[in-house]
Amino acid sequence: MFRTALRNVLAHKARLLMTVLAVTLGVAFVSGTLVFTDTLGKALSGQSAKSYDGIAVSVTSWGPSRDEDGQKQGEPGISQQTLEKVKALGGVDSVSGRVSGFAGVGDENGRLIGSGWANKGSNYAPVKDGKDPRYTFTDGTGPAKDDQIALDKESAAKGGYKTGDKVRVATNGPVREFTLTGVFTTEDGAVNAGGSLVLFDTKVAQELYLQPGYYDELAVAAKAGTSADKLLADIKPLIDAKHAKAQTGKELAAKQAKDIEKQMSSFSTMLLAFAGISLFVGVFLIYNTFTMLVAQRTKELALLRAVGAKRGQVMRSVLAEALVIGATSAAIGLAAGIGLAVGMRSLMGSIGACLLYTS
């Protein structure tokens, strides 16, 4: 009976095409969604974890609070004095003060490079070895003067810039022209999301985004043998808990990974809803197709009964046809789903998102 079912499937390929297509599309949508969201989530989590490599403790400023009259209270960020106090702790290897805000870079035709919401400016903050551990320079060096900047590799390539060129940068104030001193690679989320990253000298970044002598964040590296928890306990008394918070790099990486997982779960649910609609419609299509197939084969099934086939054998024959069609269509749909996930990744790459799959 199984051979009979298989011959029936092969003998009526055209009338089973819609069933195969319905199953294939449903499986492709579901598998493609799961593969894409899982690999995207791992990529984002991996990049987030890399951004905290070498950071034992991070101190983040919430900025000044406001009283009942709306007046600002407290310091605008983390002061240079606080940085020096942290730096003087016995277990601290280095401290990097960071400032960030919006910075848009134009190409030679004046068009903005990168996604507007992900275009970022920050400061180049070398530590005791004269390098900023956040960035790896492929050409030139970091900015050291007021009229100098460094630019991420992707943005420099898009704008056709090389070291020594003049680059126009827009921040919250008037557009200014800077000399490009270096090109770098980074795991910064803004760049990986398709934006740009401009590095200024620390003094310039403070004037643009905060106030001279203040930082948004401190990244603290520990000496060999010093635990992050011990360092965190030593740092907390040095900061104002009302305006800043200290956390270990491991805690921050875990928190961001959890946030990413939650965001990707919502994204996956939205995509799976569309896949569910496809499957819901496909169920009716498959049911109607098999109903018509069985109706068209009434004489054939009756002949099988006449030559001695039992009711159960006839039923199993029809179910075997469904199994062959379902298994074949599911395998095709799985392969198509993986291809769909790769296609969605390529689409994101075409709009500027530099997301790499990580295992």
PDB file of N, CA, C and O in Angstrom, residues 123-126 130-144 149-153 163 180-186 197-200:
ATOM      1  N   ASN A 123      34.967  60.936  22.328  1.00  0.00           N
ATOM      2  CA  ASN A 123      36.324  61.452  22.526  1.00  0.00           C
ATOM      3  C   ASN A 123      37.345  60.330  22.425  1.00  0.00           C
ATOM      4  O   ASN A 123      37.062  59.177  22.751  1.00  0.00           O
ATOM      5  N   TYR A 124      38.520  60.692  21.942  1.00  0.00           N
ATOM      6  CA  TYR A 124      39.648  59.763  21.918  1.00  0.00           C
ATOM      7  C   TYR A 124      40.370  59.923  23.239  1.00  0.00           C
ATOM      8  O   TYR A 124      40.886  60.994  23.563  1.00  0.00           O
ATOM      9  N   ALA A 125      40.379  58.838  24.046  1.00  0.00           N
ATOM     10  CA  ALA A 125      40.919  58.927  25.396  1.00  0.00           C
ATOM     11  C   ALA A 125      42.024  57.898  25.594  1.00  0.00           C
ATOM     12  O   ALA A 125      41.784  56.798  26.100  1.00  0.00           O
ATOM     13  N   PRO A 126      43.245  58.219  25.191  1.00  0.00           N
ATOM     14  CA  PRO A 126      44.354  57.280  25.384  1.00  0.00           C
ATOM     15  C   PRO A 126      44.666  57.092  26.860  1.00  0.00           C
ATOM     16  O   PRO A 126      44.554  58.022  27.661  1.00  0.00           O
ATOM     17  N   GLY A 130      49.272  55.186  25.755  1.00  0.00           N
ATOM     18  CA  GLY A 130      49.108  56.137  24.659  1.00  0.00           C
ATOM     19  C   GLY A 130      48.067  55.741  23.640  1.00  0.00           C
ATOM     20  O   GLY A 130      47.930  56.397  22.607  1.00  0.00           O
ATOM     21  N   LYS A 131      47.305  54.662  23.913  1.00  0.00           N
ATOM     22  CA  LYS A 131      46.270  54.207  22.991  1.00  0.00           C
ATOM     23  C   LYS A 131      44.937  54.084  23.717  1.00  0.00           C
ATOM     24  O   LYS A 131      44.896  53.822  24.916  1.00  0.00           O
ATOM     25  N   ASP A 132      43.860  54.271  22.967  1.00  0.00           N
ATOM     26  CA  ASP A 132      42.520  54.057  23.497  1.00  0.00           C
ATOM     27  C   ASP A 132      42.136  52.614  23.171  1.00  0.00           C
ATOM     28  O   ASP A 132      42.025  52.254  21.993  1.00  0.00           O
ATOM     29  N   PRO A 133      41.911  51.768  24.176  1.00  0.00           N
ATOM     30  CA  PRO A 133      41.647  50.348  23.922  1.00  0.00           C
ATOM     31  C   PRO A 133      40.352  50.073  23.160  1.00  0.00           C
ATOM     32  O   PRO A 133      40.144  48.960  22.681  1.00  0.00           O
ATOM     33  N   ARG A 134      39.497  51.073  23.038  1.00  0.00           N
ATOM     34  CA  ARG A 134      38.235  50.853  22.318  1.00  0.00           C
ATOM     35  C   ARG A 134      38.420  50.767  20.813  1.00  0.00           C
ATOM     36  O   ARG A 134      37.555  50.237  20.107  1.00  0.00           O
ATOM     37  N   TYR A 135      39.542  51.286  20.307  1.00  0.00           N
ATOM     38  CA  TYR A 135      39.704  51.434  18.860  1.00  0.00           C
ATOM     39  C   TYR A 135      41.028  50.850  18.386  1.00  0.00           C
ATOM     40  O   TYR A 135      42.052  50.970  19.053  1.00  0.00           O
ATOM     41  N   THR A 136      40.969  50.245  17.200  1.00  0.00           N
ATOM     42  CA  THR A 136      42.172  49.725  16.546  1.00  0.00           C
ATOM     43  C   THR A 136      42.376  50.504  15.257  1.00  0.00           C
ATOM     44  O   THR A 136      41.538  50.442  14.348  1.00  0.00           O
ATOM     45  N   PHE A 137      43.468  51.229  15.160  1.00  0.00           N
ATOM     46  CA  PHE A 137      43.688  52.089  14.004  1.00  0.00           C
ATOM     47  C   PHE A 137      44.323  51.305  12.858  1.00  0.00           C
ATOM     48  O   PHE A 137      45.333  50.625  13.027  1.00  0.00           O
ATOM     49  N   THR A 138      43.683  51.407  11.708  1.00  0.00           N
ATOM     50  CA  THR A 138      44.218  50.786  10.491  1.00  0.00           C
ATOM     51  C   THR A 138      45.079  51.772   9.708  1.00  0.00           C
ATOM     52  O   THR A 138      45.838  51.380   8.834  1.00  0.00           O
ATOM     53  N   ASP A 139      44.937  53.057  10.035  1.00  0.00           N
ATOM     54  CA  ASP A 139      45.735  54.095   9.369  1.00  0.00           C
ATOM     55  C   ASP A 139      45.775  55.324  10.258  1.00  0.00           C
ATOM     56  O   ASP A 139      44.755  55.744  10.807  1.00  0.00           O
ATOM     57  N   GLY A 140      46.940  55.910  10.434  1.00  0.00           N
ATOM     58  CA  GLY A 140      47.064  57.140  11.200  1.00  0.00           C
ATOM     59  C   GLY A 140      46.935  56.918  12.695  1.00  0.00           C
ATOM     60  O   GLY A 140      47.095  55.809  13.214  1.00  0.00           O
ATOM     61  N   THR A 141      46.598  57.994  13.400  1.00  0.00           N
ATOM     62  CA  THR A 141      46.495  57.971  14.860  1.00  0.00           C
ATOM     63  C   THR A 141      45.251  58.737  15.301  1.00  0.00           C
ATOM     64  O   THR A 141      44.549  59.337  14.485  1.00  0.00           O
ATOM     65  N   GLY A 142      45.029  58.732  16.591  1.00  0.00           N
ATOM     66  CA  GLY A 142      43.900  59.460  17.146  1.00  0.00           C
ATOM     67  C   GLY A 142      44.137  60.953  17.170  1.00  0.00           C
ATOM     68  O   GLY A 142      45.280  61.418  17.067  1.00  0.00           O
ATOM     69  N   PRO A 143      43.060  61.762  17.296  1.00  0.00           N
ATOM     70  CA  PRO A 143      43.206  63.215  17.322  1.00  0.00           C
ATOM     71  C   PRO A 143      43.910  63.695  18.586  1.00  0.00           C
ATOM     72  O   PRO A 143      43.696  63.149  19.670  1.00  0.00           O
ATOM     73  N   ALA A 144      44.740  64.709  18.443  1.00  0.00           N
ATOM     74  CA  ALA A 144      45.460  65.266  19.587  1.00  0.00           C
ATOM     75  C   ALA A 144      45.312  66.778  19.672  1.00  0.00           C
ATOM     76  O   ALA A 144      45.768  67.395  20.626  1.00  0.00           O
ATOM     77  N   ILE A 149      40.251  65.063  13.922  1.00  0.00           N
ATOM     78  CA  ILE A 149      39.302  63.999  14.241  1.00  0.00           C
ATOM     79  C   ILE A 149      39.842  62.671  13.699  1.00  0.00           C
ATOM     80  O   ILE A 149      40.755  62.648  12.868  1.00  0.00           O
ATOM     81  N   ALA A 150      39.245  61.577  14.163  1.00  0.00           N
ATOM     82  CA  ALA A 150      39.450  60.255  13.566  1.00  0.00           C
ATOM     83  C   ALA A 150      38.077  59.735  13.174  1.00  0.00           C
ATOM     84  O   ALA A 150      37.057  60.140  13.748  1.00  0.00           O
ATOM     85  N   LEU A 151      38.028  58.834  12.210  1.00  0.00           N
ATOM     86  CA  LEU A 151      36.764  58.375  11.651  1.00  0.00           C
ATOM     87  C   LEU A 151      36.777  56.850  11.517  1.00  0.00           C
ATOM     88  O   LEU A 151      37.815  56.260  11.218  1.00  0.00           O
ATOM     89  N   ASP A 152      35.622  56.231  11.756  1.00  0.00           N
ATOM     90  CA  ASP A 152      35.562  54.769  11.609  1.00  0.00           C
ATOM     91  C   ASP A 152      35.781  54.371  10.158  1.00  0.00           C
ATOM     92  O   ASP A 152      35.498  55.127   9.227  1.00  0.00           O
ATOM     93  N   LYS A 153      36.277  53.158   9.968  1.00  0.00           N
ATOM     94  CA  LYS A 153      36.718  52.688   8.656  1.00  0.00           C
ATOM     95  C   LYS A 153      35.597  52.685   7.626  1.00  0.00           C
ATOM     96  O   LYS A 153      35.791  53.097   6.476  1.00  0.00           O
ATOM     97  N   THR A 163      43.604  59.779   5.536  1.00  0.00           N
ATOM     98  CA  THR A 163      44.259  60.647   6.506  1.00  0.00           C
ATOM     99  C   THR A 163      44.845  61.884   5.820  1.00  0.00           C
ATOM    100  O   THR A 163      45.421  61.792   4.735  1.00  0.00           O
ATOM    101  N   LEU A 180      41.442  64.961   9.156  1.00  0.00           N
ATOM    102  CA  LEU A 180      41.367  63.542   9.513  1.00  0.00           C
ATOM    103  C   LEU A 180      42.770  63.017   9.816  1.00  0.00           C
ATOM    104  O   LEU A 180      43.641  63.015   8.948  1.00  0.00           O
ATOM    105  N   THR A 181      42.973  62.551  11.060  1.00  0.00           N
ATOM    106  CA  THR A 181      44.291  62.061  11.462  1.00  0.00           C
ATOM    107  C   THR A 181      44.388  60.540  11.495  1.00  0.00           C
ATOM    108  O   THR A 181      45.491  59.996  11.550  1.00  0.00           O
ATOM    109  N   GLY A 182      43.233  59.845  11.487  1.00  0.00           N
ATOM    110  CA  GLY A 182      43.290  58.389  11.573  1.00  0.00           C
ATOM    111  C   GLY A 182      41.977  57.718  11.227  1.00  0.00           C
ATOM    112  O   GLY A 182      40.906  58.328  11.286  1.00  0.00           O
ATOM    113  N   VAL A 183      42.072  56.448  10.851  1.00  0.00           N
ATOM    114  CA  VAL A 183      40.909  55.606  10.526  1.00  0.00           C
ATOM    115  C   VAL A 183      41.001  54.367  11.396  1.00  0.00           C
ATOM    116  O   VAL A 183      42.065  53.752  11.511  1.00  0.00           O
ATOM    117  N   PHE A 184      39.880  53.965  12.000  1.00  0.00           N
ATOM    118  CA  PHE A 184      39.914  52.890  12.984  1.00  0.00           C
ATOM    119  C   PHE A 184      38.748  51.914  12.791  1.00  0.00           C
ATOM    120  O   PHE A 184      37.767  52.203  12.108  1.00  0.00           O
ATOM    121  N   THR A 185      38.879  50.762  13.414  1.00  0.00           N
ATOM    122  CA  THR A 185      37.786  49.797  13.519  1.00  0.00           C
ATOM    123  C   THR A 185      37.344  49.740  14.972  1.00  0.00           C
ATOM    124  O   THR A 185      38.124  50.036  15.881  1.00  0.00           O
ATOM    125  N   THR A 186      36.092  49.350  15.190  1.00  0.00           N
ATOM    126  CA  THR A 186      35.546  49.343  16.541  1.00  0.00           C
ATOM    127  C   THR A 186      34.350  48.413  16.628  1.00  0.00           C
ATOM    128  O   THR A 186      33.740  48.079  15.607  1.00  0.00           O
ATOM    129  N   LEU A 197      30.987  57.020  13.402  1.00  0.00           N
ATOM    130  CA  LEU A 197      31.577  57.404  14.680  1.00  0.00           C
ATOM    131  C   LEU A 197      32.749  58.342  14.426  1.00  0.00           C
ATOM    132  O   LEU A 197      33.691  57.983  13.715  1.00  0.00           O
ATOM    133  N   VAL A 198      32.669  59.524  15.006  1.00  0.00           N
ATOM    134  CA  VAL A 198      33.721  60.536  14.904  1.00  0.00           C
ATOM    135  C   VAL A 198      34.383  60.675  16.260  1.00  0.00           C
ATOM    136  O   VAL A 198      33.696  60.810  17.285  1.00  0.00           O
ATOM    137  N   LEU A 199      35.702  60.629  16.288  1.00  0.00           N
ATOM    138  CA  LEU A 199      36.438  60.823  17.528  1.00  0.00           C
ATOM    139  C   LEU A 199      37.077  62.201  17.541  1.00  0.00           C
ATOM    140  O   LEU A 199      37.770  62.585  16.599  1.00  0.00           O
ATOM    141  N   PHE A 200      36.801  62.943  18.603  1.00  0.00           N
ATOM    142  CA  PHE A 200      37.397  64.262  18.810  1.00  0.00           C
ATOM    143  C   PHE A 200      38.438  64.176  19.919  1.00  0.00           C
ATOM    144  O   PHE A 200      38.467  63.211  20.689  1.00  0.00           O
TER     145      PHE A 200
END
